[in-house]
Coordinates of N, CA, C and O in Angstrom, one line a residue:
X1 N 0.8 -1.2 0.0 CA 0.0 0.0 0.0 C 0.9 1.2 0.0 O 1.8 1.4 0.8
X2 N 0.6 2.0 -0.8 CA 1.5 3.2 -1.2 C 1.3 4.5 -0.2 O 0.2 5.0 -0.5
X3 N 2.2 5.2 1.0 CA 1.9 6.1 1.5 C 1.5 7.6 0.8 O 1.8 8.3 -0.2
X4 N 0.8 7.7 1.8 CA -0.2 8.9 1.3 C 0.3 10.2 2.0 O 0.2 10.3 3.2
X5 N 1.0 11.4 1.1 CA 1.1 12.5 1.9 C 0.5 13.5 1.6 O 0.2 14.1 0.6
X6 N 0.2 13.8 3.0 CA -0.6 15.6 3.2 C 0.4 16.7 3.1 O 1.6 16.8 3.0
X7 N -1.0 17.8 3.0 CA 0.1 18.8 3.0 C -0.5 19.7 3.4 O -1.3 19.8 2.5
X8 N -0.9 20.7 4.4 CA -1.4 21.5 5.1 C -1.0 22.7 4.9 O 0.1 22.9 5.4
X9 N -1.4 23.9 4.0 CA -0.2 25.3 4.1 C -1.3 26.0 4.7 O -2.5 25.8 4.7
X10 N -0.7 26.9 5.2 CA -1.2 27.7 5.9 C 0.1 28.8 6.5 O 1.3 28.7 6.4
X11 N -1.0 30.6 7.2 CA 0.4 31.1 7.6 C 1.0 30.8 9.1 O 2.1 31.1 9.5
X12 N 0.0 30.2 9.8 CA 0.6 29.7 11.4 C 0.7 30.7 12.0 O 1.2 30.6 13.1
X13 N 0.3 32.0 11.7 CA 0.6 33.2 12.4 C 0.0 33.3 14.4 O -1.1 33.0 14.7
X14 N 0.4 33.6 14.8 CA -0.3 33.5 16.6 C -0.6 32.0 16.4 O -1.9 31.9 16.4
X15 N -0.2 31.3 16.3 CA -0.3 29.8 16.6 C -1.6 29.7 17.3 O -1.8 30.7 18.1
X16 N -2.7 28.7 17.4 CA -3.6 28.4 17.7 C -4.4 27.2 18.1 O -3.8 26.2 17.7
X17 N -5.4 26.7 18.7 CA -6.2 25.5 18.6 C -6.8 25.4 17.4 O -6.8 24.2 17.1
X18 N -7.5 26.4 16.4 CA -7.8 26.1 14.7 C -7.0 25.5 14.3 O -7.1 24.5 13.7
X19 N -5.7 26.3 14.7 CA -4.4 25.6 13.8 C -4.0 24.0 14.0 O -3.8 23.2 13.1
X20 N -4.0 23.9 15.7 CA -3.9 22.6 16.1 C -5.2 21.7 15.0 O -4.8 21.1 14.1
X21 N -6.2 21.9 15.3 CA -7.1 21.1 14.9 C -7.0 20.8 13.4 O -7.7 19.9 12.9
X22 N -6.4 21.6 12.6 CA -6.0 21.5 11.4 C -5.3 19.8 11.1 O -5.6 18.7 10.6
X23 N -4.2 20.5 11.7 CA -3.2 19.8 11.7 C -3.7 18.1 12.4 O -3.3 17.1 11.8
X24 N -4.4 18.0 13.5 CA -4.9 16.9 14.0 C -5.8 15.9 13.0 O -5.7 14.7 12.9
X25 N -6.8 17.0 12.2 CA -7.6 16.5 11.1 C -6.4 15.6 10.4 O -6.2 14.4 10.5
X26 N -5.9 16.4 9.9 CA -4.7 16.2 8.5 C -4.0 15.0 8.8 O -3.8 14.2 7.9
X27 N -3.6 14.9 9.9 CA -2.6 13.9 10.1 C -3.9 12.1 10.1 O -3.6 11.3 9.2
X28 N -4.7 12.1 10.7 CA -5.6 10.9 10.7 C -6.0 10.6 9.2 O -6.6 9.6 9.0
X29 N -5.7 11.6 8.0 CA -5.9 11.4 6.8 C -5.1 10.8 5.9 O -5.5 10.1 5.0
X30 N -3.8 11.0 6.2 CA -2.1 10.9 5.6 C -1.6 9.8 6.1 O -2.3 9.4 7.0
X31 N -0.6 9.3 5.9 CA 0.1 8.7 6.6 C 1.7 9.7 6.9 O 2.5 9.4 7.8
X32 N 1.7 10.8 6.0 CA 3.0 11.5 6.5 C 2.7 13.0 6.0 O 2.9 13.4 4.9
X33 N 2.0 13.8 7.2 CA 2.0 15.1 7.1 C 3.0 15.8 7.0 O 4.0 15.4 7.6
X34 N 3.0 17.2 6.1 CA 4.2 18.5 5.7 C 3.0 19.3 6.4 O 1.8 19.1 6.6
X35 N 3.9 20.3 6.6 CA 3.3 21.7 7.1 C 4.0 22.6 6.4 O 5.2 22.8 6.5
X36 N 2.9 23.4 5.4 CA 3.6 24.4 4.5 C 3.8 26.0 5.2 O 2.8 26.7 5.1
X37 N 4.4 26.3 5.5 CA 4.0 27.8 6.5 C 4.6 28.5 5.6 O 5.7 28.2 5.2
X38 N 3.6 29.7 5.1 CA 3.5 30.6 4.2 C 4.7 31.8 4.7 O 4.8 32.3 5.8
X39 N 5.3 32.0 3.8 CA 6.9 32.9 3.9 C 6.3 34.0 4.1 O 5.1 34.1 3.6
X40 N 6.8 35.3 4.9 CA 6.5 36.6 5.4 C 6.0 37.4 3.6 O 4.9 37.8 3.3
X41 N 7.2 37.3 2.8 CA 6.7 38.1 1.5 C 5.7 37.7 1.0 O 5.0 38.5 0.4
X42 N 5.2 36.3 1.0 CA 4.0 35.7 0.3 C 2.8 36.1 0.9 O 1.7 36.2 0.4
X43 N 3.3 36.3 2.5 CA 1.7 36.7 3.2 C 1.3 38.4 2.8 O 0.3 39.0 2.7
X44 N 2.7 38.8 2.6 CA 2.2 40.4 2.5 C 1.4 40.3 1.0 O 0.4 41.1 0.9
X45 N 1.6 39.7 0.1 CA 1.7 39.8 -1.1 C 0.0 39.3 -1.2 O -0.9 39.8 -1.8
X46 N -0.1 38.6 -0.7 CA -1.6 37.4 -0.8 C -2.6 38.4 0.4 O -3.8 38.5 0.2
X47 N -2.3 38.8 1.3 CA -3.1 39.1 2.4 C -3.0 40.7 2.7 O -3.8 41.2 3.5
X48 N -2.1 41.4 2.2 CA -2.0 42.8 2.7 C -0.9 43.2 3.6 O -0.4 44.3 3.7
X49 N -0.5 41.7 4.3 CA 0.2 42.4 5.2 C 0.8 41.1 5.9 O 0.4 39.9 5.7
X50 N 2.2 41.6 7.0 CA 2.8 40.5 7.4 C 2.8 40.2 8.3 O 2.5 41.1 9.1
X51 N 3.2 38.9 8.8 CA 2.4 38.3 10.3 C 3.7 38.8 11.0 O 4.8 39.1 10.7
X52 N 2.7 38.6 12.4 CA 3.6 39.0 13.5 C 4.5 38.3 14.2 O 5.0 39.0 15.2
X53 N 5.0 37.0 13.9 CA 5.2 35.9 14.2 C 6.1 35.7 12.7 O 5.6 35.4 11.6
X54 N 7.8 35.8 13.0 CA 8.7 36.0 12.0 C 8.5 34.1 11.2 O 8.2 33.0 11.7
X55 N 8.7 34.4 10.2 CA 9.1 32.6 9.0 C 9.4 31.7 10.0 O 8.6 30.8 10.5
X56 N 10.7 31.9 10.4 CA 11.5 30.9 11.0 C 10.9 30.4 12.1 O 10.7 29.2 12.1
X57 N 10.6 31.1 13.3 CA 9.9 30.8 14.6 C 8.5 30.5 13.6 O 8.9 29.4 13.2
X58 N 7.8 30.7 13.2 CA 6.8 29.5 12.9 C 6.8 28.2 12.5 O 6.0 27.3 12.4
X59 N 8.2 28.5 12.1 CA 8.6 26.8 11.3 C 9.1 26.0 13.2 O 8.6 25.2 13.9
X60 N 10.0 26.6 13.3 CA 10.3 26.1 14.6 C 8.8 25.7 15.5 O 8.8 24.6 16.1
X61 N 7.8 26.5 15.6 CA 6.7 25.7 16.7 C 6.1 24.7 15.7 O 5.9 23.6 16.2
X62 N 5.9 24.7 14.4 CA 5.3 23.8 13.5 C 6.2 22.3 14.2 O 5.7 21.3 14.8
X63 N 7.3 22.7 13.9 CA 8.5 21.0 14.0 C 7.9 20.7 15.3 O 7.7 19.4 15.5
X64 N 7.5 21.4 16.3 CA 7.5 20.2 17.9 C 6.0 20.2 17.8 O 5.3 20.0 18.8
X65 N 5.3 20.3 16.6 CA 3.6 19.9 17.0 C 3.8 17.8 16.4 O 4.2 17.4 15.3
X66 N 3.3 17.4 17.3 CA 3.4 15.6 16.9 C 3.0 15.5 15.5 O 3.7 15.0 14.6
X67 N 1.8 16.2 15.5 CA 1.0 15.5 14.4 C 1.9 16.0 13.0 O 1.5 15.8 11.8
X68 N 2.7 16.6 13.3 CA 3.8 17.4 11.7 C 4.9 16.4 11.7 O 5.7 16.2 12.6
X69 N 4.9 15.9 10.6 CA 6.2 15.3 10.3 C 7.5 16.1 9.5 O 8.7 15.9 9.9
X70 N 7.3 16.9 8.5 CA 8.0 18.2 8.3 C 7.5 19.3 8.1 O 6.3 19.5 7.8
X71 N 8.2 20.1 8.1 CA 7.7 21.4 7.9 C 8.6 22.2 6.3 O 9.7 21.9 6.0
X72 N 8.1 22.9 5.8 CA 8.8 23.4 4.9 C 7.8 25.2 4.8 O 6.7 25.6 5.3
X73 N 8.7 25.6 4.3 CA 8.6 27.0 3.8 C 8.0 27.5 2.5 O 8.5 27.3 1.4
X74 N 6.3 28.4 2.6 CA 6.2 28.3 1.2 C 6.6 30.0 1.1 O 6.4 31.0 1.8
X75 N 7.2 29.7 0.0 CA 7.8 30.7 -0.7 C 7.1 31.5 -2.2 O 7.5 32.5 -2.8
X76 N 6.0 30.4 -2.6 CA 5.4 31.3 -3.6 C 4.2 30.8 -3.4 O 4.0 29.6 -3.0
X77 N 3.1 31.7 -3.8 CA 1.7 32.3 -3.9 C 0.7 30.9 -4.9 O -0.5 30.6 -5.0
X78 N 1.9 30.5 -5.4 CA 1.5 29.0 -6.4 C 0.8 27.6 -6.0 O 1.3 26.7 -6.6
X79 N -0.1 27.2 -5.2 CA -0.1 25.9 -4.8 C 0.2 24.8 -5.4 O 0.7 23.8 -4.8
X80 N 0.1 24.9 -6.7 CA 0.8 23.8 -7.7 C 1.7 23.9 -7.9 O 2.3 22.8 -8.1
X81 N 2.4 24.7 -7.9 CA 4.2 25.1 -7.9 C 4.7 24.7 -6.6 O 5.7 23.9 -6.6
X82 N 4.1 25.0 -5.7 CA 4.3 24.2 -4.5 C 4.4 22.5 -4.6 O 5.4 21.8 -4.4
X83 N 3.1 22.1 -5.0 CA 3.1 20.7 -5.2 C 4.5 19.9 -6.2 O 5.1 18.9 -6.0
X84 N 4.5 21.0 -7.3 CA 5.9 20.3 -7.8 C 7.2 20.5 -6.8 O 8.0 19.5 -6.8
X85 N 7.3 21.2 -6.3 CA 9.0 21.2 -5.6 C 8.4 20.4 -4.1 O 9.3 19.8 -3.5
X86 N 7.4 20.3 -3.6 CA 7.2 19.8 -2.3 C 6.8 17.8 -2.8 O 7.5 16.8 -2.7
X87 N 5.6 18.0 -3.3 CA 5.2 16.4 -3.7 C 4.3 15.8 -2.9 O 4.7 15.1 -1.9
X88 N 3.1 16.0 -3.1 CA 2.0 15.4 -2.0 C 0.9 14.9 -2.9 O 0.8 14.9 -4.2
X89 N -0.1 14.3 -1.7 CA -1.2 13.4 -2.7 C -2.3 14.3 -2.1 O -2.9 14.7 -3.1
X90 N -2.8 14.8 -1.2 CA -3.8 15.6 -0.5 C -3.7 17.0 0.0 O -2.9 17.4 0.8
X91 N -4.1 17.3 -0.3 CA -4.0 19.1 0.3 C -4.7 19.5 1.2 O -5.9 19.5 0.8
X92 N -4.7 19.9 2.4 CA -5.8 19.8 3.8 C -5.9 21.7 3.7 O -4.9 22.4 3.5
X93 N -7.5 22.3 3.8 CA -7.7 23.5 4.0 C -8.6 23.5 4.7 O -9.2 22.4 5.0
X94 N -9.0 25.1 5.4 CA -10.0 25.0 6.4 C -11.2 25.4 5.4 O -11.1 26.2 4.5
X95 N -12.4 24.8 5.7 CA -14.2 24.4 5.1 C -14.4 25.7 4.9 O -15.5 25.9 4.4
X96 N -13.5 27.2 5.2 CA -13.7 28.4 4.8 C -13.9 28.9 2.9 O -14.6 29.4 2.0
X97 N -12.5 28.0 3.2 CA -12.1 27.8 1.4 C -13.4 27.1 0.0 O -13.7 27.1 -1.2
X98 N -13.8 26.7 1.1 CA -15.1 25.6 0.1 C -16.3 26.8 -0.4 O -16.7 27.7 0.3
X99 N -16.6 26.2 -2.1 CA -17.4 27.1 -2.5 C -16.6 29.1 -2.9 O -17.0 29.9 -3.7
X100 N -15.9 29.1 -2.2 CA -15.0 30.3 -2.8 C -14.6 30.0 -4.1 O -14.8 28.9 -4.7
X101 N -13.8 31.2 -4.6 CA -13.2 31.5 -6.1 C -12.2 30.6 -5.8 O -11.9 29.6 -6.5
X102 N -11.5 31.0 -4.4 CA -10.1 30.4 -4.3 C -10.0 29.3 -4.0 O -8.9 28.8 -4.2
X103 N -10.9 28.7 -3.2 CA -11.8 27.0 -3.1 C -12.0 26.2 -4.2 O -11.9 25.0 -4.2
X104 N -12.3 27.0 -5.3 CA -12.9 26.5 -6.5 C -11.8 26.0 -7.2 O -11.7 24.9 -7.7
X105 N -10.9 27.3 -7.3 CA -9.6 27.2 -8.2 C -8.5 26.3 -7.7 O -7.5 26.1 -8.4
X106 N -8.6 25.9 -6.5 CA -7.6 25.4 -5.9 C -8.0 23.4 -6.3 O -7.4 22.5 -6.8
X107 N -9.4 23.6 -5.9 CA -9.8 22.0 -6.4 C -9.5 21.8 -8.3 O -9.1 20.7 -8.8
X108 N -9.9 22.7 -9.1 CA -9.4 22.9 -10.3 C -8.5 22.2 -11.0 O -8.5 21.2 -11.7
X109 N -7.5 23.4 -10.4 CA -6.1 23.4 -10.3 C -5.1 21.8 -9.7 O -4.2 21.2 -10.3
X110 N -5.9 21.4 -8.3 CA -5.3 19.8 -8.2 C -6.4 18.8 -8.7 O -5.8 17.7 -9.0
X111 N -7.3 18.8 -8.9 CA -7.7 17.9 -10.2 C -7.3 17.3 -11.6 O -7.6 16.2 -12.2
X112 N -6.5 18.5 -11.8 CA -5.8 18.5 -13.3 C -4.5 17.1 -12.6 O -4.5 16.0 -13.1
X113 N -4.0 17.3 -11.8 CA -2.8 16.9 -11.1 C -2.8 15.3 -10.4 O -1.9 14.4 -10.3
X114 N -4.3 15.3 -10.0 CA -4.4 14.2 -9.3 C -4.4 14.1 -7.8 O -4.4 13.1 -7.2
X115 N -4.4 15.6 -7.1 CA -4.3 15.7 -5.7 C -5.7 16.4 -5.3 O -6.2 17.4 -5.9
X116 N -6.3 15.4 -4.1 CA -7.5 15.6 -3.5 C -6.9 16.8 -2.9 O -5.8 17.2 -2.7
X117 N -8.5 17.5 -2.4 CA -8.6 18.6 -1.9 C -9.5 18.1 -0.5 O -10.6 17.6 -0.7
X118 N -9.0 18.3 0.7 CA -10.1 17.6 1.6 C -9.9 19.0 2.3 O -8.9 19.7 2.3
X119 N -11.7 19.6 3.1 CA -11.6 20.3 4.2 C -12.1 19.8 5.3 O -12.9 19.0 5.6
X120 N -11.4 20.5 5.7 CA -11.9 20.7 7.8 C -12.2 21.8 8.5 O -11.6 22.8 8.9
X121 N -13.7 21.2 8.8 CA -14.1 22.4 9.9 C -13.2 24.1 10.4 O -12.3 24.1 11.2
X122 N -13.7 24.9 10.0 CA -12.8 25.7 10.6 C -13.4 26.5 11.8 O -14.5 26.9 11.8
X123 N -12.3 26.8 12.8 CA -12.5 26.7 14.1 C -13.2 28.3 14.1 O -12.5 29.2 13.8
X124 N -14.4 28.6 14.4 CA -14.9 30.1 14.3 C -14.6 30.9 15.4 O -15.2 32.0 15.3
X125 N -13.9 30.7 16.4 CA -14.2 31.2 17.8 C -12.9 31.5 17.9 O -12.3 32.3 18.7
X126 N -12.3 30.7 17.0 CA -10.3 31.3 16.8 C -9.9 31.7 15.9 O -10.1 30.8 15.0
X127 N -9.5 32.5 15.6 CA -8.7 33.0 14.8 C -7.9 34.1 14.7 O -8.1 35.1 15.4
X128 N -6.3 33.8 13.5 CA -5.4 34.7 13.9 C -6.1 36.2 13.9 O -6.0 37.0 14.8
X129 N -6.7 36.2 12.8 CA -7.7 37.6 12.9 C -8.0 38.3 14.1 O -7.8 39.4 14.6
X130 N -8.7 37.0 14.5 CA -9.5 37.7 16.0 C -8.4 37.4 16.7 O -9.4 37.3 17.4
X131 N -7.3 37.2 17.3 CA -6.3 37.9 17.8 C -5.7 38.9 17.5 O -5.3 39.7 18.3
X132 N -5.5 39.0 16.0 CA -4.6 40.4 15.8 C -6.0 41.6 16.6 O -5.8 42.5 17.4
X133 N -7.0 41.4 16.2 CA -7.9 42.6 16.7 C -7.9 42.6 18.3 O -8.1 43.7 18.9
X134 N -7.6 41.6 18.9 CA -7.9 41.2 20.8 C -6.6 42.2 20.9 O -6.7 43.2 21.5
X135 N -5.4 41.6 20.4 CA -4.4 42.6 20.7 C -4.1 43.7 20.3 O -3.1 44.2 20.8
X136 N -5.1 44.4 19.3 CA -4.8 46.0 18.7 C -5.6 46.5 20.0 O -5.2 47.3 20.8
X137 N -6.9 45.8 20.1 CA -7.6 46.3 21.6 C -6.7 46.5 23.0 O -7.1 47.4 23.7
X138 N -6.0 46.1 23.4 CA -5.1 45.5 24.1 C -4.1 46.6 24.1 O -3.9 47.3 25.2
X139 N -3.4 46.8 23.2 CA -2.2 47.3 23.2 C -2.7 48.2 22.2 O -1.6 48.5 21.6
X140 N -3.4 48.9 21.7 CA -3.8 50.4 20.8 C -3.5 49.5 19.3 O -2.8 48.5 19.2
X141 N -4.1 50.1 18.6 CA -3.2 49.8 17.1 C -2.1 50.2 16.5 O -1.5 49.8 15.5
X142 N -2.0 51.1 17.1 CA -0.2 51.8 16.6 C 0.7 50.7 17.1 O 1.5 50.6 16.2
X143 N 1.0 49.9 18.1 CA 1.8 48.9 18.4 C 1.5 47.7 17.4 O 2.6 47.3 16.9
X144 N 0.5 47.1 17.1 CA 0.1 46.4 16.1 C 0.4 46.4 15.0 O 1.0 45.5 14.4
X145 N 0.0 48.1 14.4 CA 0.4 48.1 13.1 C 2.3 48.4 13.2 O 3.0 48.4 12.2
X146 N 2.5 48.5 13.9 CA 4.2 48.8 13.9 C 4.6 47.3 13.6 O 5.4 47.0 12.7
X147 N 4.0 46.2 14.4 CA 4.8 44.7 14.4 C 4.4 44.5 13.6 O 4.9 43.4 13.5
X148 N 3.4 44.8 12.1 CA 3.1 44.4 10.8 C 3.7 44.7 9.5 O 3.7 44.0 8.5
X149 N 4.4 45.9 9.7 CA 5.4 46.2 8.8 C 6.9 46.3 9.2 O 7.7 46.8 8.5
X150 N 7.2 45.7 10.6 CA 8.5 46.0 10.6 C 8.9 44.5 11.0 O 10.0 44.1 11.2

C-alpha cells in the first residue's frame, strides 16, 4: 500500500487550537503530514500584510507539533508550484475555502494533477484575525500596526 502525503499550508501566524485542529484532522488522513508555513513576503503579497510571528519561529513551533512530520517554507503564492518542488497526494484547508473563487480554483487546479482537496471544519471562535484585533484592543493599534510592517 503506497503512502499517502498531506500537506497543510497555511500562515501559522499566533499559533492556535484552529491551527492545532488543522493539523490533528490532517494527520488521521495521511500517513506522512508536511506543514507548508507561508513565507513573510507571500503573506504580504496574498493578504495585505505580514504576520507577527517571523518565518523561522513559525517553522520552529510547526516542527515540535506531533502530528507534523515536516515542515517546509512556502515561498510562492502557487499551490501547484508548491506541489511540484514539495510532492504530495492531499491538500488539507480549512471548510472556509469551500465554495470560494479560491476553493474552487484550488480544487481545479489539483484535479488536473491528481491531488484531492479535503476540508476541515474551521475553528470560528479562533482565529489569527481575531487575535490580531484582541491585541490591537489591548495594546492600541499603533503597536500592532508597527509589528506588521516591521
Amino acid at each position: 500500500m503506497a503512502r499517502i502525503v498531506g500537506y497543510a499550508p497555511g500562515a501559522y501566524d499566533l499559533f492556535h487550537v484552529g491551527h492545532l485542529n488543522i493539523l490533528r484532522h490532517a494527520k488521521r488522513r495521511c500517513d506522512y503530514l508536511i506543514a507548508g508555513v507561508v513565507a513573510d513576503e507571500v503573506l504580504e503579497l496574498t493578504k495585505g500584510r505580514r504576520p507577527i510571528i517571523p518565518l523561522a519561529e513559525r517553522m520552529e513551533i510547526l516542527r515540535h507539533i506531533s502530528y507534523v512530520d515536516e515542515v517546509v517554507a512556502e515561498v510562492q503564492p502557487d499551490k501547484v508550484e508548491t506541489w511540484r518542488s514539495v510532492g504530495f497526494d492531499v491538500i488539507f484547508k480549512g471548510d472556509d475555502w469551500r465554495g470560494t473563487p479560491k476553493g474552487d480554483r484550488l480544487e481545479r487546479d489539483f484535479a488536473a494533477v491528481g491531488v484531492d482537496v479535503i476540508y476541515f471544519p474551521y475553528t470560528v471562535h479562533t482565529s489569527s484575525t481575531a487575535l490580531r484585533r484582541a491585541l490591537a484592543a489591548i495594546d492600541g493599534p499603533e503597536e500592532l500596526v508597527a509589528s506588521e510592517v516591521g
